[in-house]
Amino acid sequence: MKKPILWHGLLAAVLVMACASWGLAGDLDAFKGRKGEIRIAGGTAHIPVMKEAAKRIMTLNPDINISVAGGGSGLGIKQVGEGLVDIGNSGRKPTDDEAGKYGLGMYKWAIDGVGVVVNPKNSVKSLTKAQLKDVYAGKIVNWKELGGEDKGINLYTRDESSGTREVFWKKALGKGEISSKALFVQSNGAMKTAIANDPYSIGYVSVGHMDSSVAGVALDGKAPTLENVKSGEYGVARGLYSNTKGEPTGLTQLFINYLMSDEGQALAAAKGFVPVK
Amino acid sequence: MSEKALKWTDRAVVVFAWSSAIILICALFLLIGSLLKNGWQTLGLDLIFGNAPPLDAILLKRRVFGGLFPAIAGTLLLVVLSVSLAVPIGVCAGVYMSEYASAGLRRILGLCFDILAGVPSIVVGLFGFSGAIILHRIFDGFRPCLAVSAASLAILVLPYLVRTTQTSMQGISPGLRITALALGASKMQNIVYVLLPRSMSGILSGIVLAIGRCAEDTAVIMLTGVVATAGVPGSLFGQYEALPFYIYYISSQYTDQAELMTGYGASIILLCVCLALFLIALGVRKGLSHQVFYRI
Amino acid sequence: MMINRDKTFKTALFICAAASALATLLIFGFLLVFGLPLFKGGQFFLLLGRPWAPGQGMYGFLPMIAGTAAISLLSLVVAFPISLGVSFFLHSLAPAALGKILKRLVQFMTGVPTVIYGFIGVFLLVPLIREMFENGSGMCVLSASLMLGLLISPTMILFFSDGFAAVDKKYIQAARALGATRVQTLLFVVLPNAWRGLMTGLIMALGRAMGDTLIALMIAGNAVNVPSSLLDPARTLTSHIALVSAADYHSMEFKSIFACGVTLYLLNAAAVIAIRRFGAVGKDKAHV
């Protein structure tokens, strides 16, 4: 393709803007002049960071295509292991089994919590772990029993592929039962939307995704906030991983490097996660 | 039945029929009305191109973020690919069914096409996905992509094309059928120069509706390579975005009101596309034989 | 020379027809091969009756069968009376102009994308059901059935109308000449003679309801649970495929969705064969 002067001008302008808006230049430079596709799938907590990183890279370099899909951590790990995607994200550390079978390269670039959330209109803002366990097991079915309105509790959960579910199930429910009446949503984003729309709902979502549309529920007195995750006070936490098959090469490596760079880490922080560096 | 009872039945049925019609119309208008009411404000160039200048976006000089352009481009490419795959095969198969197949063969093939027409689209998608996995095992670099979706969609619309072609060719009057033959034309010449042109309007209306089917289907593509963020597809073997999938995606995970509004906008655009295709199909063939609308 | 070309032409056409028909078998073959471990030793039939709990190694799809049955049958219950009423209306009760417009509307409705029904379901119907019953999230069997009912009505109406239109005009004229009203003719002459059309329409609509993915996926809540009330959430076979296909494809979970696929395929094939048996509308209008 012939690139007219105007285009170069535009590119320069975008670059200048890019530099101006996130202060630092340089970390994206590695992508200049490269070409190709990066496929990303898996963990849905990662998506906001992935999308923004993809947007920055694709804006800088139109010859690079980056696709971002969800599907959950389990899917991310399997698909990257099978070579169906280049980067498989997971909201939990891949098991030794998974890591060994596929020879995964695992890159933890942020720490995130899993918070219990309810609709902001709900007056229940604090639960004990025992109460939460009963709620999810279907033993407590009315908000009244928790000090709220006399309304049924609508449970929301994720499917088995979800790392968020796994962490929540292990660390918040103590591997307790999840009632079969629970409604399923497919991602952290969908969980937040569902809870924001349903006044009598309860669910769990990546702390990085929490905003004013949902209300965090303190668990045994510990609120699911970024600060508490950072300090280690809030225990339902996990690392966010980007996994590759073997050592990453080419564009995939550049992408992982970018996540680990100052700019990438600042991006993770901006999206509500605790950077690792 | 007594005279009086009959009279009351009469009235009851009339009321029942009228109210059914009114309920149906109201439901449809409520549906479309709520879309338009919530979404009309978002309609505009911003909705499609985000912050990019439209011309730059169309010429692929600038990436569009926050606009529907990549999804529209994906859907457009998808439709063009799958229809150009399906039309030649479907029309040829329809001609064969109408002109050559023996009664027995016609029964068997017809049964196959009917079953194919009835296969739920998610199952066709599953088929495409498993096909892609097999190909991936053979060719390392092969992964679910635009080409897989297009091929799967082609299979989905194939039976419609066969059926519309076959029906419109069989509808040609016997007199017209034999004229060219009597003048010494071969069977092939008769088909190509007489029968096909005569049934063109029927075939075209089938094609137009197949286009609509490819544009609206979500279940097939969600298993075969569509993703939420990909940009305008760079190649046949890349992942892509599409309008119907975008609508599905936004409905469950919009992050703010503005994003939700783009979902409404996308729905209105998709609905308009389908309306336009419907009107074209009607225009192509007045008094459209409506088996083209039957679908499972 | 000419004969030769004719022959090539015929062969080419035949190849197209055979390839298209082959796709039908190929799909079934793929489903079988991928789900093979489940079909060996009759495990398939065990799965039909078992719950789904991958955590405990159970991959039965009883809840999905129940969900599909509940939602699609209920959508028929919603759509049947309305479709019957509308086809009565179109056949002989509508003012000519209105009838024409309505018929076009119905034809248009067959082309309305299901994802749009789902989208409106999420933002219009689900909150409404939630407020109205003050019980549950609004994502439930009822919401999905109502939307699905709207989706399948046009299919039913078109088949019913065809069935009515296929009734011999002489019968109708005779009844009218004997002094029967339009409604009486409809009820006692047209309807009894159009039962094939009615059956075909019902089966077609049921097939469409069972085969639809997006509406149930978006507004039925997807809980893996045999629904016990209209306000319970449920998961259909189709949405199960959509949800689980995202899983690891060496697992039993993944293989079991091919069993779901086979079930759907066979159900729809059975519907098609039933329709061909009924002949009537199916034979000369819809399928030939």
Short mmCIF file of C-alpha atoms in Angstrom, two decimals, chain A residues 70-72 74-76 78-79 82-84 101-102 151-154 156 159-161 177 179-186 193-194 197-200, chain C residues 52-55 122-123 130-131 134-140 217 220-226 228 232-233 235 242-243 245-250 253:
data_model
loop_
_atom_site.label_atom_id
_atom_site.label_comp_id
_atom_site.label_asym_id
_atom_site.label_seq_id
_atom_site.Cartn_x
_atom_site.Cartn_y
_atom_site.Cartn_z
CA GLY A 70 -13.36 -14.04 26.42
CA GLY A 71 -14.38 -17.56 27.29
CA GLY A 72 -12.87 -17.90 30.74
CA GLY A 74 -9.99 -22.65 31.44
CA LEU A 75 -10.62 -21.91 27.79
CA GLY A 76 -7.67 -19.53 27.63
CA LYS A 78 -6.57 -24.92 26.69
CA GLN A 79 -6.71 -22.83 23.58
CA GLU A 82 -3.56 -26.24 21.53
CA GLY A 83 -2.21 -23.34 19.54
CA LEU A 84 -5.64 -21.92 18.73
CA LYS A 101 1.21 -30.72 29.56
CA TYR A 102 1.38 -27.69 27.31
CA LYS A 151 -37.30 -10.34 48.60
CA GLY A 152 -35.91 -13.54 47.13
CA ILE A 153 -32.18 -13.66 46.46
CA ASN A 154 -31.18 -14.02 42.82
CA TYR A 156 -25.51 -15.31 39.77
CA ASP A 159 -19.35 -21.52 34.46
CA GLU A 160 -16.61 -24.02 35.33
CA SER A 161 -14.19 -22.52 32.87
CA GLU A 177 -21.85 -25.94 47.04
CA SER A 179 -27.05 -23.98 44.03
CA SER A 180 -28.34 -25.26 40.72
CA LYS A 181 -30.82 -22.38 40.66
CA ALA A 182 -27.99 -19.91 40.11
CA LEU A 183 -28.13 -17.94 36.88
CA PHE A 184 -25.13 -18.13 34.60
CA VAL A 185 -23.30 -15.20 33.06
CA GLN A 186 -20.35 -15.50 30.75
CA THR A 193 -24.06 -5.66 34.14
CA ALA A 194 -26.39 -8.35 35.49
CA ASN A 197 -29.69 -4.41 36.52
CA ASP A 198 -31.20 -6.78 39.05
CA PRO A 199 -32.02 -5.15 42.41
CA TYR A 200 -32.16 -8.45 44.33
CA TRP C 52 -25.04 -31.78 34.88
CA ALA C 53 -22.30 -31.30 37.46
CA PRO C 54 -18.88 -31.36 35.81
CA GLY C 55 -17.28 -30.65 39.18
CA VAL C 122 -33.19 -8.28 27.83
CA PHE C 123 -34.10 -4.62 28.08
CA ARG C 130 -39.21 -9.01 37.20
CA GLU C 131 -41.33 -6.06 38.34
CA GLU C 134 -41.61 -9.61 42.15
CA ASN C 135 -39.98 -12.97 42.23
CA GLY C 136 -36.76 -13.95 40.59
CA SER C 137 -34.57 -12.06 38.20
CA GLY C 138 -36.91 -11.95 35.23
CA MET C 139 -34.53 -14.22 33.32
CA CYS C 140 -36.78 -17.24 33.18
CA LEU C 217 -29.24 -17.83 25.77
CA ALA C 220 -33.65 -17.66 30.06
CA GLY C 221 -30.92 -17.30 32.68
CA ASN C 222 -29.00 -20.46 31.72
CA ALA C 223 -29.20 -22.08 35.15
CA VAL C 224 -28.48 -25.81 34.99
CA ASN C 225 -31.66 -26.73 36.68
CA VAL C 226 -34.84 -28.59 35.79
CA SER C 228 -40.21 -26.22 38.30
CA ASP C 232 -37.40 -20.44 37.15
CA PRO C 233 -34.34 -19.94 35.00
CA ARG C 235 -30.87 -23.72 30.00
CA ALA C 242 -23.08 -22.07 22.97
CA LEU C 243 -21.95 -21.84 26.59
CA SER C 245 -18.25 -24.93 23.40
CA ALA C 246 -16.02 -22.34 24.94
CA ALA C 247 -14.59 -25.09 27.14
CA ASP C 248 -11.59 -27.29 26.80
CA TYR C 249 -12.20 -29.73 24.00
CA HIS C 250 -10.52 -32.80 25.36
CA GLU C 253 -17.80 -31.59 29.08
#
